[in-house]
XYZ file of C-alpha atoms in Angstrom:
409
model
C 27.665 4.983 28.114
C 26.004 2.518 25.699
C 28.258 0.675 23.248
C 27.830 1.790 19.654
C 25.970 -0.596 17.393
C 27.749 -1.917 14.289
C 26.402 -3.572 11.161
C 27.569 -7.102 10.316
C 26.945 -9.278 7.280
C 26.631 -12.978 8.081
C 26.460 -16.323 6.293
C 24.731 -19.191 8.130
C 23.653 -22.797 7.544
C 20.406 -24.100 9.003
C 19.580 -27.651 10.157
C 18.591 -28.655 6.635
C 21.967 -27.599 5.222
C 20.600 -24.518 3.456
C 23.023 -21.567 3.349
C 21.628 -18.066 3.688
C 22.981 -14.544 4.144
C 21.781 -11.463 5.941
C 22.648 -8.360 7.930
C 22.320 -7.647 11.625
C 23.256 -4.922 14.100
C 25.258 -5.761 17.233
C 28.013 -4.425 19.441
C 30.629 -6.982 18.400
C 31.303 -9.960 16.174
C 31.066 -12.316 19.156
C 27.604 -10.982 19.987
C 26.511 -11.704 16.400
C 27.794 -15.296 16.628
C 25.998 -15.876 19.935
C 22.780 -14.415 18.591
C 22.872 -16.541 15.434
C 23.428 -19.672 17.498
C 20.404 -18.870 19.691
C 18.393 -18.652 16.459
C 19.267 -22.304 15.754
C 21.653 -21.754 12.825
C 25.387 -22.370 12.398
C 27.379 -19.207 11.549
C 29.859 -19.684 8.702
C 31.144 -16.107 8.308
C 30.556 -12.794 10.062
C 31.962 -9.596 8.556
C 31.609 -6.029 9.754
C 30.245 -3.594 7.152
C 31.374 0.009 6.990
C 28.485 2.448 7.348
C 30.414 5.479 6.124
C 30.596 7.016 2.669
C 28.384 5.650 -0.096
C 27.192 2.725 2.043
C 25.596 4.961 4.653
C 21.908 5.727 4.487
C 20.750 9.303 4.043
C 18.817 10.359 7.113
C 16.709 13.497 7.289
C 16.356 14.695 10.887
C 12.734 14.511 12.036
C 11.642 12.272 9.150
C 13.826 9.212 8.591
C 14.496 8.750 12.325
C 10.883 9.076 13.452
C 9.043 6.190 15.083
C 5.295 6.682 14.726
C 2.654 5.455 17.153
C 1.432 3.062 14.448
C 4.881 1.419 14.370
C 4.736 0.899 18.144
C 1.227 -0.564 17.888
C 2.377 -3.114 15.303
C 5.492 -3.860 17.365
C 3.460 -4.484 20.539
C 0.885 -6.633 18.715
C 3.544 -8.848 17.107
C 5.544 -9.055 20.330
C 2.463 -10.166 22.278
C 1.617 -12.816 19.667
C 5.137 -14.270 19.801
C 5.282 -14.335 23.615
C 1.825 -15.921 23.769
C 2.989 -18.570 21.268
C 5.795 -19.657 23.576
C 8.763 -17.871 21.997
C 11.366 -16.469 24.361
C 11.801 -12.716 24.738
C 15.240 -12.835 23.077
C 13.986 -14.827 20.087
C 10.964 -12.539 19.737
C 13.120 -9.404 19.813
C 15.459 -10.904 17.209
C 12.569 -11.600 14.850
C 11.047 -8.174 15.441
C 14.352 -6.428 14.730
C 14.625 -8.246 11.418
C 11.054 -7.792 10.176
C 10.265 -4.268 11.460
C 9.990 -1.944 8.461
C 10.984 1.185 10.385
C 14.790 1.162 10.340
C 15.103 3.361 13.415
C 12.818 1.119 15.457
C 14.647 -1.975 14.161
C 17.976 -0.562 15.359
C 16.575 0.304 18.779
C 14.970 -3.147 19.148
C 18.389 -4.627 18.381
C 19.886 -2.539 21.191
C 17.067 -3.603 23.530
C 17.738 -7.232 22.665
C 21.423 -6.768 23.456
C 20.579 -5.265 26.850
C 18.135 -8.087 27.637
C 20.727 -10.643 26.586
C 23.149 -8.998 29.025
C 20.690 -9.531 31.878
C 18.692 -6.281 31.876
C 14.946 -6.482 32.422
C 12.827 -5.807 29.330
C 11.155 -2.736 30.859
C 14.537 -1.308 31.912
C 15.956 -1.930 28.432
C 12.993 -0.143 26.851
C 13.348 2.664 29.399
C 16.775 3.510 27.943
C 14.951 4.843 24.863
C 12.313 7.256 26.219
C 12.226 9.139 22.922
C 10.706 6.022 21.284
C 8.881 4.060 23.983
C 6.404 6.162 26.012
C 6.254 5.891 29.837
C 2.824 4.251 29.580
C 4.265 1.322 27.645
C 7.343 0.960 29.868
C 5.396 0.960 33.132
C 2.771 -1.464 31.842
C 5.476 -3.881 30.705
C 7.141 -3.552 34.125
C 3.833 -4.464 35.770
C 3.468 -7.422 33.396
C 6.953 -8.651 34.246
C 6.228 -8.518 37.975
C 2.796 -10.144 37.637
C 3.817 -12.755 35.081
C 1.337 -11.709 32.379
C 3.616 -9.959 29.894
C 1.697 -11.203 26.829
C -1.593 -9.808 28.157
C 0.023 -6.458 28.928
C 1.520 -6.246 25.455
C -1.910 -6.932 23.965
C -3.354 -4.127 26.102
C -0.583 -1.800 24.923
C -1.270 -2.734 21.303
C -5.014 -2.172 21.664
C -4.389 1.161 23.395
C -2.029 2.385 20.679
C -4.313 1.108 17.912
C -7.262 2.998 19.416
C -5.125 6.131 19.651
C -4.006 5.754 16.027
C -7.626 5.287 14.956
C -8.680 8.390 16.904
C -5.935 10.501 15.368
C -6.802 9.184 11.921
C -10.427 10.231 12.296
C -9.460 13.760 13.298
C -6.863 14.079 10.527
C -9.220 12.768 7.832
C -11.948 15.165 8.968
C -9.608 18.156 8.988
C -7.810 17.388 5.728
C -10.436 18.901 3.420
C -10.832 22.232 5.268
C -7.057 22.638 5.568
C -6.520 21.913 1.859
C -9.243 24.371 0.849
C -7.789 27.003 3.176
C -4.302 26.572 1.678
C -5.727 26.767 -1.861
C -7.562 29.963 -0.923
C -4.376 31.546 0.406
C -2.368 30.516 -2.661
C -5.087 31.815 -4.985
C -5.233 35.191 -3.227
C -1.448 35.545 -3.139
C -1.171 34.540 -6.804
C -3.759 37.120 -7.882
C -2.145 39.856 -5.801
C 1.355 39.157 -7.131
C 0.694 38.363 -10.804
C -2.772 39.416 -11.967
C -3.488 42.645 -10.086
C -0.223 44.358 -11.198
C -1.180 43.790 -14.885
C -4.579 45.404 -14.369
C -3.030 48.203 -12.296
C -0.604 49.085 -15.109
C -3.415 49.081 -17.638
C -5.548 51.357 -15.455
C -2.655 53.766 -14.844
C -1.998 54.021 -18.616
C -5.632 54.909 -19.232
C -5.693 57.488 -16.439
C -8.697 58.427 -14.363
C -9.576 57.677 -10.763
C -9.992 54.066 -9.664
C -12.924 52.925 -7.519
C -12.002 52.469 -3.850
C -12.295 48.632 -3.944
C -9.780 48.582 -6.797
C -7.519 51.017 -4.965
C -7.521 48.758 -1.919
C -6.668 45.758 -4.090
C -3.788 47.603 -5.795
C -2.453 48.751 -2.416
C -2.590 45.181 -1.109
C -0.726 43.993 -4.214
C 2.034 46.537 -3.705
C 2.280 45.651 -0.021
C 2.429 41.948 -0.847
C 5.516 42.466 -3.033
C 7.340 43.985 -0.075
C 5.777 42.098 2.810
C 5.409 38.715 1.088
C 9.035 37.579 1.517
C 9.053 38.923 5.072
C 5.857 36.997 5.819
C 7.296 33.773 4.390
C 10.469 34.116 6.476
C 8.397 34.945 9.577
C 6.196 31.860 9.050
C 9.268 29.673 8.556
C 10.965 30.965 11.701
C 7.669 30.725 13.586
C 7.233 27.082 12.609
C 10.766 26.299 13.781
C 10.148 28.082 17.090
C 6.841 26.263 17.554
C 8.437 22.874 16.867
C 11.115 23.503 19.487
C 8.960 25.150 22.147
C 5.453 23.689 21.858
C 6.132 21.083 24.556
C 7.576 23.565 27.056
C 5.470 24.141 30.152
C 5.237 27.927 29.691
C 3.842 27.526 26.178
C 1.452 24.716 27.150
C 0.093 26.746 30.070
C -1.102 29.333 27.558
C -1.991 27.228 24.502
C -3.754 24.215 26.071
C -6.461 26.182 27.948
C -7.022 28.265 24.803
C -7.671 25.080 22.819
C -10.505 24.108 25.161
C -12.056 27.605 24.948
C -12.112 27.804 21.148
C -15.649 28.476 19.806
C -15.976 25.541 17.397
C -13.070 23.190 18.084
C -12.966 23.535 21.887
C -15.479 20.730 22.498
C -13.620 18.490 20.066
C -10.297 19.020 21.868
C -12.021 18.340 25.198
C -13.500 15.053 23.987
C -10.165 13.948 22.552
C -8.388 14.711 25.846
C -11.025 12.912 27.945
C -10.974 9.872 25.633
C -7.170 9.665 25.819
C -7.171 10.092 29.613
C -9.839 7.415 30.126
C -8.227 4.915 27.776
C -4.705 5.297 29.195
C -5.868 5.288 32.824
C -8.114 2.261 32.340
C -5.445 0.310 30.461
C -2.833 0.916 33.137
C -5.150 -0.005 36.021
C -6.193 -3.173 34.174
C -2.512 -4.057 33.698
C -1.774 -3.812 37.413
C 0.086 -0.488 37.494
C -0.313 1.224 40.922
C -2.904 4.008 40.854
C -0.574 6.827 41.913
C 2.000 5.800 39.338
C -0.692 5.449 36.673
C -2.049 8.931 37.445
C 1.374 10.535 37.091
C 1.782 8.865 33.697
C -1.683 9.542 32.246
C -1.404 13.174 33.246
C 1.806 13.568 31.279
C 0.438 11.641 28.267
C -2.992 13.293 28.111
C -1.779 15.957 25.705
C -3.379 18.823 27.634
C -2.057 20.664 30.677
C -5.597 21.106 32.033
C -5.997 17.315 32.317
C -2.517 17.136 33.812
C -3.478 19.568 36.582
C -6.614 17.557 37.287
C -4.608 14.338 37.659
C -2.292 16.126 40.094
C -5.333 16.958 42.237
C -6.510 13.341 42.023
C -3.084 12.162 43.186
C -3.202 14.480 46.186
C -6.704 13.218 47.029
C -5.671 9.561 46.798
C -2.617 10.170 48.987
C -4.849 11.729 51.645
C -7.224 8.757 51.545
C -10.027 10.314 49.474
C -11.840 8.752 46.545
C -10.361 9.071 43.069
C -13.375 10.892 41.671
C -13.853 13.439 44.475
C -11.672 16.190 42.935
C -12.880 15.637 39.358
C -16.015 17.738 39.844
C -13.794 20.757 40.493
C -12.448 20.617 36.945
C -14.853 21.578 34.193
C -12.821 19.668 31.601
C -14.444 16.465 32.928
C -18.182 16.338 32.112
C -20.528 15.213 34.933
C -21.135 11.907 33.144
C -17.440 11.013 33.372
C -17.322 11.804 37.080
C -20.438 9.778 37.844
C -19.367 6.763 35.790
C -15.935 6.736 37.402
C -17.567 6.950 40.851
C -19.751 3.932 40.046
C -16.730 2.037 38.742
C -14.778 2.831 41.884
C -17.611 1.708 44.147
C -18.114 -1.559 42.264
C -14.411 -2.331 41.879
C -14.618 -2.167 38.080
C -12.960 1.200 37.480
C -10.857 -0.088 34.583
C -13.916 -1.451 32.752
C -15.838 1.785 33.344
C -12.930 3.862 32.039
C -12.883 1.684 28.931
C -16.580 2.393 28.355
C -15.963 6.119 28.819
C -13.119 5.985 26.277
C -15.299 4.107 23.775
C -18.134 6.608 24.252
C -15.908 9.627 23.672
C -14.224 7.966 20.699
C -17.686 7.801 19.123
C -18.337 11.393 20.210
C -15.122 12.530 18.545
C -16.111 10.745 15.340
C -19.590 12.312 15.393
C -18.180 15.763 16.176
C -15.598 15.611 13.413
C -18.257 14.498 10.918
C -20.496 17.379 12.003
C -17.645 19.867 11.775
C -16.716 18.609 8.340
C -20.297 18.979 7.137
C -20.365 22.512 8.554
C -16.922 23.651 7.458
C -17.035 22.373 3.868
C -19.804 24.731 2.624
C -18.424 27.588 4.729
C -14.952 27.190 3.227
C -16.363 27.034 -0.294
C -18.451 30.152 0.365
C -15.495 32.016 1.854
C -13.192 30.983 -0.995
C -15.783 31.971 -3.609
C -16.471 35.242 -1.812
C -12.803 36.241 -1.651
C -11.997 35.350 -5.252
C -15.275 36.839 -6.493
C -14.707 40.112 -4.620
C -11.216 40.424 -6.082
C -12.495 39.812 -9.624
C -15.293 42.364 -9.194
C -12.807 44.920 -7.843
C -10.562 44.335 -10.870
C -13.345 44.712 -13.422
C -15.089 47.711 -11.875
C -12.805 50.243 -13.661
C -13.471 48.526 -17.005
C -17.055 49.805 -16.859
C -15.652 53.338 -17.290
C -12.958 52.369 -19.763
C -14.880 53.638 -22.802
C -15.400 57.025 -21.182
C -11.666 57.255 -20.506
C -10.874 56.338 -24.120
C -13.197 59.076 -25.431
């Protein structure tokens, strides 16, 4: 069982005689003193700080303790720069723990540094935190440790994560406008059904007479919304909680992931994203010296789609039996013929990692072009749908007013 980390406040004097203060996490006061001495400063005082009561930070589960992929990309880039500049792993981890903005990541880096200081390999220390450091990063660092090119591996990890962050950003930015318009449309419809339609319905009932069928439908929907609205909100809330807890389970993925690829408009986009992620991760790991079978098991799990994962399982079986890597790819429609042919050429020429990088770059551009095209298509459609819904509701509300003078007479 890992020793709990504590927070200490320290006062130190550097070589120039300057006194400074700070805070650091460690397992004991002695560990803090040793760490400060390795940093080239003389510790004057080390005091443990209580983290209970008013001094403790408020943490919201799922938000304050989350380490994003962007944080890992920055961490890997800075780590690689320090190692390449000649700093030791311990000194680099100490600096990273102090300057990392994400408090959760800073605490975990401090724990990793403590494990490395105790004699644990860097990859093994990172492997103790699988919820933060993905298997791709851990295995690449292990390969870098064995091969003696840790700085190059960390740069590859940083570039991989940065490309993934850029890809996700493109998709999110393209989908933001349609999602916002869709939410506004739902709120507008719900607001009219709950607040505006009942006023008109009361006025029509006071005047008497028979309402046109579009108005009757609208009034019925308004009455149903008063009863079913709270139930719908609770159902959506419970559904979101269930989805958050179960979306990564194999049974759910076996149903949802193939459906994503078969969607009429977004299916091609999901396919290109999955192929780009597979190619980038596979190429990066091969370039970093990770064994092919081990790399395949990792890229399958990190592809984000169970269809790709099944394909990598077939590739593993083929490689174990002595076949070429690309021979089973043609059996899976998720991989376009161009990908299969380019990988075959890369395998024949001994430049599979470079070819996979080109495939990833190509599909990154395809994803960007597809998202731009979808945005251009969805924007006018969403505006037309929103205008049509609101306009139809307004027409249905004002249709009885055309007969209002007859009812008054």
